Tab-separated table of C-alpha atoms in Angstrom:
chain	number	residue	atom	x	y	z
M	1	ASN	CA	-64.910	-25.247	44.923
M	2	ALA	CA	-63.843	-28.632	43.631
M	3	GLY	CA	-60.358	-27.435	42.610
M	4	VAL	CA	-58.749	-29.805	40.105
M	5	THR	CA	-60.762	-32.914	39.254
M	6	GLN	CA	-59.238	-35.895	37.475
M	7	THR	CA	-61.016	-38.899	36.031
M	8	PRO	CA	-60.706	-41.823	36.104
M	9	LYS	CA	-58.878	-42.581	39.371
M	10	PHE	CA	-57.672	-45.962	38.182
M	11	ARG	CA	-57.372	-47.621	34.792
M	12	ILE	CA	-55.811	-50.737	33.332
M	13	LEU	CA	-54.979	-50.648	29.628
M	14	LYS	CA	-53.691	-53.278	27.282
M	15	ILE	CA	-50.648	-52.503	25.141
M	16	GLY	CA	-51.691	-50.573	22.068
M	17	GLN	CA	-54.994	-49.316	23.464
M	18	SER	CA	-55.761	-45.646	23.707
M	19	MET	CA	-57.437	-43.529	26.355
M	20	THR	CA	-58.009	-39.981	27.494
M	21	LEU	CA	-57.320	-38.782	31.002
M	22	GLN	CA	-59.700	-36.003	31.907
M	23	CYS	CA	-58.790	-32.912	33.933
M	24	THR	CA	-61.089	-30.048	34.887
M	25	GLN	CA	-60.466	-27.038	37.121
M	26	ASP	CA	-63.008	-24.537	38.389
M	27	MET	CA	-60.624	-21.827	39.630
M	28	ASN	CA	-60.373	-19.954	36.329
M	29	HIS	CA	-56.638	-20.633	36.218
M	30	ASN	CA	-54.969	-19.892	32.912
M	31	TYR	CA	-52.110	-22.344	33.437
M	32	MET	CA	-52.577	-26.107	33.455
M	33	TYR	CA	-50.110	-28.975	33.565
M	34	TRP	CA	-49.845	-32.719	33.238
M	35	TYR	CA	-47.231	-34.598	35.240
M	36	ARG	CA	-46.374	-38.256	35.596
M	37	GLN	CA	-44.954	-39.798	38.734
M	38	ASP	CA	-43.116	-43.097	38.649
M	39	PRO	CA	-42.685	-45.103	41.902
M	40	GLY	CA	-40.412	-43.362	44.394
M	41	MET	CA	-39.769	-40.490	42.026
M	42	GLY	CA	-40.726	-36.885	41.727
M	43	LEU	CA	-43.170	-35.552	39.189
M	44	LYS	CA	-42.061	-34.997	35.605
M	45	LEU	CA	-43.790	-32.512	33.343
M	46	ILE	CA	-45.439	-33.991	30.252
M	47	TYR	CA	-47.286	-31.023	28.738
M	48	TYR	CA	-48.504	-27.667	29.873
M	49	SER	CA	-50.822	-24.921	28.683
M	50	VAL	CA	-50.710	-21.191	29.342
M	51	GLY	CA	-54.245	-20.617	28.137
M	52	ALA	CA	-57.031	-21.906	25.935
M	53	GLY	CA	-55.703	-22.909	22.530
M	54	ILE	CA	-52.058	-22.907	23.619
M	55	THR	CA	-50.094	-25.998	24.612
M	56	ASP	CA	-46.409	-26.811	24.881
M	57	LYS	CA	-44.196	-29.803	25.556
M	58	GLY	CA	-42.636	-30.482	28.889
M	59	GLU	CA	-39.797	-32.814	29.823
M	60	VAL	CA	-41.386	-36.136	28.778
M	61	PRO	CA	-44.001	-35.521	26.024
M	62	ASN	CA	-43.389	-38.586	23.819
M	63	GLY	CA	-46.415	-40.859	23.542
M	64	TYR	CA	-48.879	-38.208	24.715
M	65	ASN	CA	-51.036	-35.478	23.240
M	66	VAL	CA	-53.049	-32.686	24.804
M	67	SER	CA	-55.603	-30.104	23.824
M	68	ARG	CA	-56.957	-26.993	25.545
M	69	SER	CA	-60.208	-25.920	23.953
M	70	THR	CA	-61.519	-24.250	27.135
M	71	THR	CA	-59.984	-22.652	30.209
M	72	GLU	CA	-61.457	-25.371	32.421
M	73	ASP	CA	-60.456	-28.567	30.597
M	74	PHE	CA	-57.071	-30.027	29.751
M	75	PRO	CA	-57.365	-33.672	28.627
M	76	LEU	CA	-54.312	-35.896	28.139
M	77	ARG	CA	-54.455	-38.461	25.343
M	78	LEU	CA	-52.485	-41.723	25.120
M	79	GLU	CA	-52.754	-43.089	21.581
M	80	LEU	CA	-50.797	-46.371	21.731
M	81	ALA	CA	-50.337	-47.382	25.337
M	82	ALA	CA	-46.977	-48.912	26.253
M	83	PRO	CA	-45.804	-50.517	29.539
M	84	SER	CA	-43.437	-47.574	30.013
M	85	GLN	CA	-46.500	-45.374	30.466
M	86	THR	CA	-47.507	-47.210	33.625
M	87	SER	CA	-47.452	-44.406	36.160
M	88	VAL	CA	-49.549	-42.074	38.262
M	89	TYR	CA	-50.661	-39.007	36.351
M	90	PHE	CA	-51.326	-35.684	38.028
M	91	CYS	CA	-53.024	-32.682	36.548
M	92	ALA	CA	-52.389	-29.279	38.083
M	93	SER	CA	-53.364	-25.691	37.524
M	94	SER	CA	-51.986	-22.359	38.655
M	95	TYR	CA	-52.845	-18.688	38.395
M	96	GLY	CA	-49.364	-17.831	37.184
M	97	LEU	CA	-46.003	-19.234	36.266
M	98	GLY	CA	-43.299	-19.376	38.865
M	99	GLN	CA	-45.566	-19.401	41.918
M	100	GLY	CA	-45.160	-22.719	43.707
M	101	SER	CA	-47.769	-21.825	46.286
M	102	GLY	CA	-50.292	-21.273	43.538
M	103	TYR	CA	-50.232	-24.779	42.097
M	104	THR	CA	-53.268	-26.936	42.812
M	105	PHE	CA	-52.911	-30.631	42.062
M	106	GLY	CA	-55.570	-33.187	41.344
M	107	SER	CA	-55.662	-36.466	43.235
M	108	GLY	CA	-54.146	-38.427	40.363
M	109	THR	CA	-54.959	-41.188	37.898
M	110	ARG	CA	-53.185	-44.500	38.438
M	111	LEU	CA	-52.611	-46.109	35.047
M	112	THR	CA	-51.317	-49.622	34.477
M	113	VAL	CA	-50.447	-50.837	30.972
M	114	VAL	CA	-50.245	-54.611	30.611
U	1	GLY	CA	-28.000	-32.392	33.307
U	2	GLU	CA	-29.608	-30.014	35.772
U	3	SER	CA	-31.478	-31.768	38.548
U	4	VAL	CA	-32.891	-31.502	41.990
U	5	GLY	CA	-32.087	-34.425	44.252
U	6	LEU	CA	-32.478	-35.514	47.824
U	7	HIS	CA	-29.840	-36.907	50.168
U	8	LEU	CA	-31.951	-39.559	51.916
U	9	PRO	CA	-34.868	-41.562	50.562
U	10	THR	CA	-36.348	-42.353	54.025
U	11	LEU	CA	-36.398	-40.702	57.424
U	12	SER	CA	-37.913	-41.999	60.655
U	13	VAL	CA	-38.392	-39.738	63.675
U	14	GLN	CA	-40.054	-40.043	67.035
U	15	GLU	CA	-43.256	-38.134	67.564
U	16	GLY	CA	-42.436	-34.776	69.110
U	17	ASP	CA	-38.896	-34.644	67.747
U	18	ASN	CA	-37.770	-32.246	65.054
U	19	SER	CA	-37.326	-33.497	61.478
U	20	ILE	CA	-34.819	-32.269	58.943
U	21	ILE	CA	-35.191	-33.168	55.276
U	22	ASN	CA	-32.394	-32.204	52.916
U	23	CYS	CA	-32.244	-31.448	49.231
U	24	ALA	CA	-29.417	-30.634	46.831
U	25	TYR	CA	-29.862	-28.783	43.576
U	26	SER	CA	-27.485	-28.264	40.705
U	27	ASN	CA	-29.121	-25.582	38.574
U	28	SER	CA	-27.407	-22.293	39.336
U	29	ALA	CA	-30.229	-20.481	37.559
U	30	SER	CA	-32.781	-21.679	40.122
U	31	ASP	CA	-34.243	-18.690	41.900
U	32	TYR	CA	-37.277	-20.108	43.632
U	33	PHE	CA	-37.623	-23.257	45.731
U	34	ILE	CA	-40.653	-25.023	47.087
U	35	TRP	CA	-41.358	-27.881	49.474
U	36	TYR	CA	-44.363	-30.094	48.839
U	37	LYS	CA	-45.957	-32.777	51.004
U	38	GLN	CA	-47.566	-35.770	49.352
U	39	GLU	CA	-49.749	-38.135	51.329
U	40	SER	CA	-50.547	-41.570	49.999
U	41	GLY	CA	-53.023	-41.467	47.143
U	42	LYS	CA	-53.044	-37.685	46.915
U	43	GLY	CA	-51.431	-34.984	44.856
U	44	PRO	CA	-48.618	-32.778	46.182
U	45	GLN	CA	-49.598	-30.098	48.657
U	46	PHE	CA	-47.672	-26.840	49.024
U	47	ILE	CA	-45.857	-26.417	52.348
U	48	ILE	CA	-43.490	-23.486	52.079
U	49	ASP	CA	-41.371	-21.663	49.535
U	50	ILE	CA	-38.287	-19.491	49.475
U	51	ARG	CA	-36.715	-17.196	46.927
U	52	SER	CA	-33.015	-17.161	46.183
U	53	ASN	CA	-32.536	-13.741	47.773
U	54	MET	CA	-33.412	-15.247	51.166
U	55	ASP	CA	-31.573	-17.675	53.460
U	56	LYS	CA	-34.406	-18.661	55.736
U	57	ARG	CA	-38.153	-18.582	55.851
U	58	GLN	CA	-40.460	-19.750	58.594
U	59	GLY	CA	-44.009	-20.986	58.530
U	60	GLN	CA	-46.172	-22.727	61.038
U	61	ARG	CA	-43.934	-25.475	62.519
U	62	VAL	CA	-41.841	-25.492	59.339
U	63	THR	CA	-38.669	-23.663	58.380
U	64	VAL	CA	-36.859	-23.736	55.055
U	65	LEU	CA	-33.155	-22.960	54.877
U	66	LEU	CA	-31.343	-22.154	51.663
U	67	ASN	CA	-27.571	-22.287	51.254
U	68	LYS	CA	-26.772	-21.010	47.783
U	69	THR	CA	-23.045	-21.484	48.240
U	70	VAL	CA	-23.367	-25.265	48.354
U	71	LYS	CA	-26.711	-25.415	46.531
U	72	HIS	CA	-28.492	-26.998	49.463
U	73	LEU	CA	-32.042	-26.696	50.717
U	74	SER	CA	-33.531	-28.112	53.908
U	75	LEU	CA	-36.960	-28.404	55.464
U	76	GLN	CA	-37.221	-28.445	59.229
U	77	ILE	CA	-40.412	-29.625	60.886
U	78	ALA	CA	-40.737	-28.821	64.573
U	79	ALA	CA	-42.474	-31.185	67.002
U	80	THR	CA	-43.193	-33.770	64.322
U	81	GLN	CA	-46.677	-35.235	64.490
U	82	PRO	CA	-48.154	-38.470	63.090
U	83	GLY	CA	-49.978	-36.388	60.476
U	84	ASP	CA	-46.607	-35.278	59.135
U	85	SER	CA	-45.911	-38.786	57.818
U	86	ALA	CA	-45.742	-38.400	54.044
U	87	VAL	CA	-43.327	-38.052	51.149
U	88	TYR	CA	-41.692	-34.648	50.951
U	89	PHE	CA	-40.447	-33.196	47.672
U	90	CYS	CA	-38.305	-30.215	47.018
U	91	ALA	CA	-38.892	-28.470	43.734
U	92	GLU	CA	-37.266	-25.589	41.972
U	93	ILE	CA	-38.143	-23.029	39.368
U	94	SER	CA	-35.374	-21.555	37.322
U	95	SER	CA	-35.177	-18.019	36.070
U	96	GLY	CA	-36.221	-17.531	32.486
U	97	SER	CA	-39.389	-17.601	30.469
U	98	ALA	CA	-40.368	-21.237	30.994
U	99	ARG	CA	-40.451	-21.113	34.809
U	100	GLN	CA	-41.608	-24.675	35.199
U	101	LEU	CA	-41.436	-26.746	38.348
U	102	THR	CA	-38.694	-29.377	38.502
U	103	PHE	CA	-39.193	-31.938	41.267
U	104	GLY	CA	-36.685	-33.953	43.257
U	105	SER	CA	-37.187	-37.661	43.956
U	106	GLY	CA	-38.733	-37.352	47.442
U	107	THR	CA	-38.072	-38.382	51.052
U	108	GLN	CA	-40.464	-40.657	52.916
U	109	LEU	CA	-40.932	-39.315	56.452
U	110	THR	CA	-42.289	-41.779	58.993
U	111	VAL	CA	-43.276	-40.564	62.445
U	112	LEU	CA	-42.896	-43.217	65.129
U	113	PRO	CA	-45.200	-43.250	68.170
């Protein structure tokens, strides 16, 4: 199994550009998450989804949008990139809420906005 | 606001020694705690967890201690190895319907030869 796959691994955007970070999981997990990690910091939750068609805001949702049309895919959209969105983005999935051992993280997308 | 934080940003230990990484939390509603290991260029990897009705839990070479009185969590790694070099995060999940992970800021563990 591939687990959680994120693409691209690296990206440089200019201010005001838009892009979509892709996330796919093959574990049939209902729950999926997007986190951002700033240098030297822990992960902060951007958006999450408890199943296809259902999404909800996390701690830092401003400037981002998500959709969940299938169980497998959970893309993260940046519409107007800003330097403050320079970060490493991690997608994760889990089979349930509240089970730390059940979270599987992708390898991350390093985004730089210049 | 509620947060999970770490006492020390960096920790260096000699290979073979034991490591202790500390974490303080402030959310009294937290009922589940997790330690993650993050190697460079990778996502967090689950190490061990503990529920608030426990004081101690042991895994392979790792032990987590929970002191609810002072809201303190620690991760002990026995016989630290070079492969243990990484950033370690504590995270908590609070009781309630949301039950989302909240991460601390991390401790960089460096194992010296």
